[in-house]
Short mmCIF file of C-alpha atoms in Angstrom, two decimals:
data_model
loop_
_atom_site.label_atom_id
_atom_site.label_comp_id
_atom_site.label_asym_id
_atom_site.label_seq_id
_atom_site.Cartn_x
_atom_site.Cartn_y
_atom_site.Cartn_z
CA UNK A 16 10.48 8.80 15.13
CA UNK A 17 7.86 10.88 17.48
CA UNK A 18 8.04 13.94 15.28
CA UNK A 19 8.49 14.74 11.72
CA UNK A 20 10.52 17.82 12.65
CA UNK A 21 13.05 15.49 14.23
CA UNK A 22 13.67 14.21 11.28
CA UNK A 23 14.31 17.37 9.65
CA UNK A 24 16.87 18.05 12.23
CA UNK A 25 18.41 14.66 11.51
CA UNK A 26 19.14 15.88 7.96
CA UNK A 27 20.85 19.26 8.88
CA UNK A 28 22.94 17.81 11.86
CA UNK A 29 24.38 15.47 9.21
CA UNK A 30 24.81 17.58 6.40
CA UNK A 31 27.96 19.81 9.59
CA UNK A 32 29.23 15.54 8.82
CA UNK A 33 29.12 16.50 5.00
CA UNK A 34 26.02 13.51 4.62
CA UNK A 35 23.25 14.93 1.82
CA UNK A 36 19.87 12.76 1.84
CA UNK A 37 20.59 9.73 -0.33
CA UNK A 38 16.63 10.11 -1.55
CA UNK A 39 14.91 13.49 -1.86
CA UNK A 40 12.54 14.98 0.46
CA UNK A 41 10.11 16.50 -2.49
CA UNK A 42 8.06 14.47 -4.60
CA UNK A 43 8.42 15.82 -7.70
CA UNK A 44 12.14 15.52 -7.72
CA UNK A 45 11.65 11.81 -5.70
CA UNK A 46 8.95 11.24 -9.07
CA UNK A 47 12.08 12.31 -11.84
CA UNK A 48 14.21 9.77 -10.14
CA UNK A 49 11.98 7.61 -10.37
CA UNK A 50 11.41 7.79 -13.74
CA UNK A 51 15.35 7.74 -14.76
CA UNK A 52 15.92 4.47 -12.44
CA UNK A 53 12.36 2.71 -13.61
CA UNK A 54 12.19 0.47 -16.70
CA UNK A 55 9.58 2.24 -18.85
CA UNK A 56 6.79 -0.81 -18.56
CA UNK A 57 7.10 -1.27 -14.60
CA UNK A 58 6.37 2.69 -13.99
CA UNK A 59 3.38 2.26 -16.74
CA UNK A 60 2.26 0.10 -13.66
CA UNK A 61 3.19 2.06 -10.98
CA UNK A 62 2.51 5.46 -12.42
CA UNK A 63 -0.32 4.86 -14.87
CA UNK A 64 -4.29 4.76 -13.72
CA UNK A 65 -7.01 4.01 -15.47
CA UNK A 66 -8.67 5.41 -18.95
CA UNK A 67 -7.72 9.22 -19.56
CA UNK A 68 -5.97 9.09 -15.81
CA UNK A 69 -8.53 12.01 -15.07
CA UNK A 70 -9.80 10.78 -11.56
CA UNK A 71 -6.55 10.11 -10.67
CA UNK A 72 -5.44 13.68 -11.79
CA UNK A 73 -9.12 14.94 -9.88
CA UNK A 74 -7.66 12.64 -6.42
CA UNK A 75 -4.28 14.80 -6.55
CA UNK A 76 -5.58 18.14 -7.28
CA UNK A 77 -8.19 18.16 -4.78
CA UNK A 78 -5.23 18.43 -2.14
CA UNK A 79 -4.49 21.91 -3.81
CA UNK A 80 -8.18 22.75 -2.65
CA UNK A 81 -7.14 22.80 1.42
CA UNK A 82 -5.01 24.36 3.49
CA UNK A 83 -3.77 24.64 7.12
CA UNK A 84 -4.14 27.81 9.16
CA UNK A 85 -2.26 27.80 12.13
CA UNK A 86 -3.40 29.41 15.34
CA UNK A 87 -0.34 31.41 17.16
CA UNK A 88 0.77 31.89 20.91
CA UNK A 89 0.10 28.82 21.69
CA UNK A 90 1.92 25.86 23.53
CA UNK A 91 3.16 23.32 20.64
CA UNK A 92 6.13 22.20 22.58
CA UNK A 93 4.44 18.94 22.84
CA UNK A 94 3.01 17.99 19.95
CA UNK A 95 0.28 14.70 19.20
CA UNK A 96 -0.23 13.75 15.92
CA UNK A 97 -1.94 10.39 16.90
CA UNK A 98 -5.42 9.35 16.08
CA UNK A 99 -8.12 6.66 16.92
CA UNK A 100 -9.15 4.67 13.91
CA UNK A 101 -10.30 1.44 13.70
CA UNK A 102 -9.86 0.67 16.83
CA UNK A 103 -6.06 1.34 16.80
CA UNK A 104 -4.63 4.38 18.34
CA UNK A 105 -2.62 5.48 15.07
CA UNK A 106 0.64 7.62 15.74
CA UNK A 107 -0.30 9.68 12.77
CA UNK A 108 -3.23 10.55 10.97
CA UNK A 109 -1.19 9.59 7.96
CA UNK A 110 -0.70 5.93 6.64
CA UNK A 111 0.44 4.00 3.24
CA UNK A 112 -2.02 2.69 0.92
CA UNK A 113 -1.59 -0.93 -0.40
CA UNK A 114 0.73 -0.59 -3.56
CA UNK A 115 1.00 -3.47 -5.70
CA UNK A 116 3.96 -4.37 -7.73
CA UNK A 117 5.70 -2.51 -4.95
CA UNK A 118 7.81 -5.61 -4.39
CA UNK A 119 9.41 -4.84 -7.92
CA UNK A 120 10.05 -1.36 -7.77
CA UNK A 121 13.44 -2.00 -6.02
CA UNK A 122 16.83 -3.16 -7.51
CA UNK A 123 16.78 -5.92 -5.13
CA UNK A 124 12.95 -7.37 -5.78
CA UNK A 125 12.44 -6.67 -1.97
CA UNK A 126 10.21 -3.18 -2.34
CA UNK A 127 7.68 -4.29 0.19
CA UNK A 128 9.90 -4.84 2.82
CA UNK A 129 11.47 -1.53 1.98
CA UNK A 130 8.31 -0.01 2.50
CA UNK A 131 7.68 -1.39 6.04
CA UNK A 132 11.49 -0.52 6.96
CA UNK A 133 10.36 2.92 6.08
CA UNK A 134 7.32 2.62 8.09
CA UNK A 135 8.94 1.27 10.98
CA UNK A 136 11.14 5.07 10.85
CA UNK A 137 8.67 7.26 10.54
CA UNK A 138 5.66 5.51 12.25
CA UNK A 139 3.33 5.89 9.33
CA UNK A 140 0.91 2.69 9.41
CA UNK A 141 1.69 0.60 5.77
CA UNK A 142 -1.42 -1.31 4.69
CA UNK A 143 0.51 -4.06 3.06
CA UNK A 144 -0.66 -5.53 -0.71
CA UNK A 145 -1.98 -8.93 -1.51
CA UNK A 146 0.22 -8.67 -4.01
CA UNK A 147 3.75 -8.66 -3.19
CA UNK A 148 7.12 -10.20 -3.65
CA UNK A 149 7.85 -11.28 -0.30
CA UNK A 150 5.31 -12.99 1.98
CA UNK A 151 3.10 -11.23 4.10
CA UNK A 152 4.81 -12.52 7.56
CA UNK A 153 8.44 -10.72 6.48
CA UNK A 154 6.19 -7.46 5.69
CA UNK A 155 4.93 -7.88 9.09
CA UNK A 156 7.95 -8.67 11.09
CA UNK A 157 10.07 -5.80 9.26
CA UNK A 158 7.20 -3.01 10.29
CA UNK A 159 8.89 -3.62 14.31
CA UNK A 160 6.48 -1.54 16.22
CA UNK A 161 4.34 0.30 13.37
CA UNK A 162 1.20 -0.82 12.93
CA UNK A 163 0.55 -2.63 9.81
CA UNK A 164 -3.11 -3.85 7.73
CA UNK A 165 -3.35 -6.54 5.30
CA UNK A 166 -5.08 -5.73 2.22
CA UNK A 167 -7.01 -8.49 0.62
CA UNK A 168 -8.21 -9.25 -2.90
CA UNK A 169 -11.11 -11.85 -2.14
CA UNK A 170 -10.63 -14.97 -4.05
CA UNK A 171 -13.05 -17.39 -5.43
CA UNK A 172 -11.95 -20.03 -3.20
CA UNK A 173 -13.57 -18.94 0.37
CA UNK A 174 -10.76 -21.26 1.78
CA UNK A 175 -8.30 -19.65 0.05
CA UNK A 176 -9.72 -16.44 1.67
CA UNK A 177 -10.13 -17.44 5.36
CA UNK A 178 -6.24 -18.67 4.83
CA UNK A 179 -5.17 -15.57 3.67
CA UNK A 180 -7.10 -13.58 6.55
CA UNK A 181 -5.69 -15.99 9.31
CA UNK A 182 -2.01 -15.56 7.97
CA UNK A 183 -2.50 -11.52 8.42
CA UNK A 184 -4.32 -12.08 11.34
CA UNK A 185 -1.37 -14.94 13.09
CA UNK A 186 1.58 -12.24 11.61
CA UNK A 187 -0.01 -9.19 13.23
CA UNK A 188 -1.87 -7.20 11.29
CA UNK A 189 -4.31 -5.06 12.80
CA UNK A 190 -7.20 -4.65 10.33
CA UNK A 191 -8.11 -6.65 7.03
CA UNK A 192 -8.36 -3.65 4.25
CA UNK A 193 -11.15 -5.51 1.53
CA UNK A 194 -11.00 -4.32 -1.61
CA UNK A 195 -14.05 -3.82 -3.63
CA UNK A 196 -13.36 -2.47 -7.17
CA UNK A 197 -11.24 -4.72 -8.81
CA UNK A 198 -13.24 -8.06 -9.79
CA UNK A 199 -11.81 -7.44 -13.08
CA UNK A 200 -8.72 -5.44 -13.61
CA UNK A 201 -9.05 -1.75 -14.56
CA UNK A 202 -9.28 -0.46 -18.16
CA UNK A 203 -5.17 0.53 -17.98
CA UNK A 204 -4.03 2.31 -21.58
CA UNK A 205 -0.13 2.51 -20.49
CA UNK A 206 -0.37 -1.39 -19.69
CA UNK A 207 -2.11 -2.47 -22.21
CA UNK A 208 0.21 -0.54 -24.81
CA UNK A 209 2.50 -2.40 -23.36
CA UNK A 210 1.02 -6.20 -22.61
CA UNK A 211 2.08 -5.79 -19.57
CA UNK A 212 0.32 -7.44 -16.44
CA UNK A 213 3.39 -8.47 -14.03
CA UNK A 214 1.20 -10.75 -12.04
CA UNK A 215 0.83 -13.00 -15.35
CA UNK A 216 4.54 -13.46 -15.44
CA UNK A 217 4.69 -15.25 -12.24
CA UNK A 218 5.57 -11.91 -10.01
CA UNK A 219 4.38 -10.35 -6.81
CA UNK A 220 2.57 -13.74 -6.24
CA UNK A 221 4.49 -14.40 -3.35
CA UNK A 222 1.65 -14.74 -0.82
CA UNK A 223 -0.06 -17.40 -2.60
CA UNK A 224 2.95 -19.21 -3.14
CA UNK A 225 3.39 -19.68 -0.41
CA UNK A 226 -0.12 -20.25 1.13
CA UNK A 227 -1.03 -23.77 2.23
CA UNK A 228 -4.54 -24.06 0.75
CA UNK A 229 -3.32 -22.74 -2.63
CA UNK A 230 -0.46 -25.19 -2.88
CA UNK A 231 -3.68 -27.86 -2.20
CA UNK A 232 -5.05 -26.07 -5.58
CA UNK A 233 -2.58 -27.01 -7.71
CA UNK A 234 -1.32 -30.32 -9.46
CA UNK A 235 2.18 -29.89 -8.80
CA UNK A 236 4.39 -27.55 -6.73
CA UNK A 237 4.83 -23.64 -8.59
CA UNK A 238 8.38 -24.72 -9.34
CA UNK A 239 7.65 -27.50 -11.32
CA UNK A 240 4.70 -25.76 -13.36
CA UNK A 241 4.80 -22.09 -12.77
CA UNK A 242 2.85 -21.35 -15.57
CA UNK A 243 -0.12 -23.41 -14.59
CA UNK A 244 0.56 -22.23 -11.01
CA UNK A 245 -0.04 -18.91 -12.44
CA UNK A 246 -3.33 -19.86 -14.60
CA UNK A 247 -4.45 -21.05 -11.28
CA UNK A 248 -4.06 -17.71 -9.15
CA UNK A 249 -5.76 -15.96 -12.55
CA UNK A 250 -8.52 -18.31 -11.91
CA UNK A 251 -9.66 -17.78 -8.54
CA UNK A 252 -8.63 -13.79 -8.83
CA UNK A 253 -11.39 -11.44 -8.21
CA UNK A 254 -14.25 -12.16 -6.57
CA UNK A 255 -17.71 -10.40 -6.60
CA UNK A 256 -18.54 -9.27 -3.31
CA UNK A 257 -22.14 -8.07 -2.10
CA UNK A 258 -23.66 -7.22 1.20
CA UNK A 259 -24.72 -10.84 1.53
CA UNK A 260 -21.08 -11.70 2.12
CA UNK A 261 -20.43 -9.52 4.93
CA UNK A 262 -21.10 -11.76 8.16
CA UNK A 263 -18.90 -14.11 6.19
CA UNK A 264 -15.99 -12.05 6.06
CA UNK A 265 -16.90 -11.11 9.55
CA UNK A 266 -16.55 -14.61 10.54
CA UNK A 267 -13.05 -14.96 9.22
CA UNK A 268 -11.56 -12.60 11.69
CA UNK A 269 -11.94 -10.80 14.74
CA UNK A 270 -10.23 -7.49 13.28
CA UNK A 271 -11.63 -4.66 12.11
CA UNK A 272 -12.66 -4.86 8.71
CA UNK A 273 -11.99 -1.81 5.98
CA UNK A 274 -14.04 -1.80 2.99
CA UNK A 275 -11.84 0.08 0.45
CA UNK A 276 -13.07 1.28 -2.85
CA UNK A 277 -16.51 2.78 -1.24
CA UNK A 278 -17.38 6.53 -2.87
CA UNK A 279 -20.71 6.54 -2.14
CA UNK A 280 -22.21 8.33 1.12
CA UNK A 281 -25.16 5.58 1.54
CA UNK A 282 -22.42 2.77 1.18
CA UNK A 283 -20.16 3.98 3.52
CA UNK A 284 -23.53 4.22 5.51
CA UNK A 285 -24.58 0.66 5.10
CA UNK A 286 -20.84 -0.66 5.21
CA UNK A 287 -20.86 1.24 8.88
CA UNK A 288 -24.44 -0.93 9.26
CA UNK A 289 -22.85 -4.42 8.48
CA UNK A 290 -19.65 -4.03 10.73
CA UNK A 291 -17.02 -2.49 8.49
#
């Protein structure tokens, strides 16, 4: 879809057929759905952040801070929302962040490739989760022509890595988004009022399932041991990274490489430095 005002006409030229929007164009009333269709533990997940939830209140708010002012008598007949980043050119300057659990958050168990469908619509890049309930090549081939990233939680095993990287890199991808902050998981109050950590009940686990050099990790096949399949992926989870490792994530790919989780100015500096 070029424009998102053509989409806006899409949804008045059906309602003449007597068609409403099956899911609302405003997030707060998309959020209340949500919340009546969600059971209560998998939008903990979704919808929760960590300790008192204040940075993730700050992240939200600081939206309310800017504004657009548009200049008049001007020619917007033709309008370009596309952008060069990371060496793509970007159809918008908007894109989805990685979501995991995403897989889950659809009757169906198929949320992720929901997600691409919807990218593949609109044209909004999705930067597709490690974690997620189908495998990272059916993410891929539902985005059609959107561009798509993988996002990668670095584990322990470098092999398991470099596999990981390869797979994005073989279904398409166009940059590997490296996650920083989570070499242990976040300090999560709904979750943990809840025990609930989906990953250590065997879901969204999907891409290591079905990865080659995990399956070498592991004395028999996930079906016949799930749970120790699952102690396994817990094992090899979250990986310290450091500046030392950069030419070796460099040498795993020839895509761009995103380093998310950065919030200070001299490491976004030095990240710039080392090839990110």
């Amino acid at each position: 879809m070029p424009h998102f005002g053509d989409y806006q006409h899409a949804i008045y030229g059906a309602g003449l057929q007597g068609v409403l929007p099956t899911i609302p164009v405003d997030f707060a009333t998309l959020e209340q759905r949500a919340e009546a269709a969600m059971a209560p533990s998998l939008l903990s997940y979704v919808q929760g952040g960590c300790g008192d939830e204040q940075t993730q209140r700050a992240n939200a708010d600081a939206f309310r801070h800017w504004g657009i002012v548009p200049r008049m008598m001007v020619d917007c007949s033709i309008r370009d929302l596309s952008v060069d980043l990371f060496g793509m050119k970007l159809p918008s300057p908007l894109f989805m962040a990685p979501v995991g659990v995403a897989g889950m958050c659809t009757q169906d168990g198929h949320g992720d490739i929901a997600g691409a469908r919807a990218a593949a619509m609109t044209g909004v890049p999705l930067t597709v989760s490690t974690l997620t309930n189908d495998p990272l090549e059916d993410v891929a081939a539902a985005l059609g022509d959107t561009p798509g990233m993988f996002q990668l939680y670095t584990p322990k095993d470098p092999e398991l890595a470099a596999s990981l990287v390869s797979r994005a890199e073989a279904a398409g991808y166009k940059a590997i988004v490296v996650t920083l902050d989570t070499w242990v998981t976040g300090w999560r109050p709904r979750d943990l009022n809840t025990a609930n950590f989906p990953q250590l009940r065997g879901h969204v686990l999907s891409n290591y399932w079905s990865d080659p050099r995990f399956k070498q990790m592991l004395a028999k096949p996930v079906a016949e041991d799930p749970r120790a399949a699952v102690m396994t992926w817990a094992a090899t989870f979250g990986r310290v990274l450091t500046w030392a490792d950069m030419p070796w994530l460099r040498s795993l790919t020839t895509l761009p490489i995103i380093l998310k989780g950065i919030c200070h100015p001299d490491d976004a500096r030095r990240a710039i430095d080392e090839g990110a």
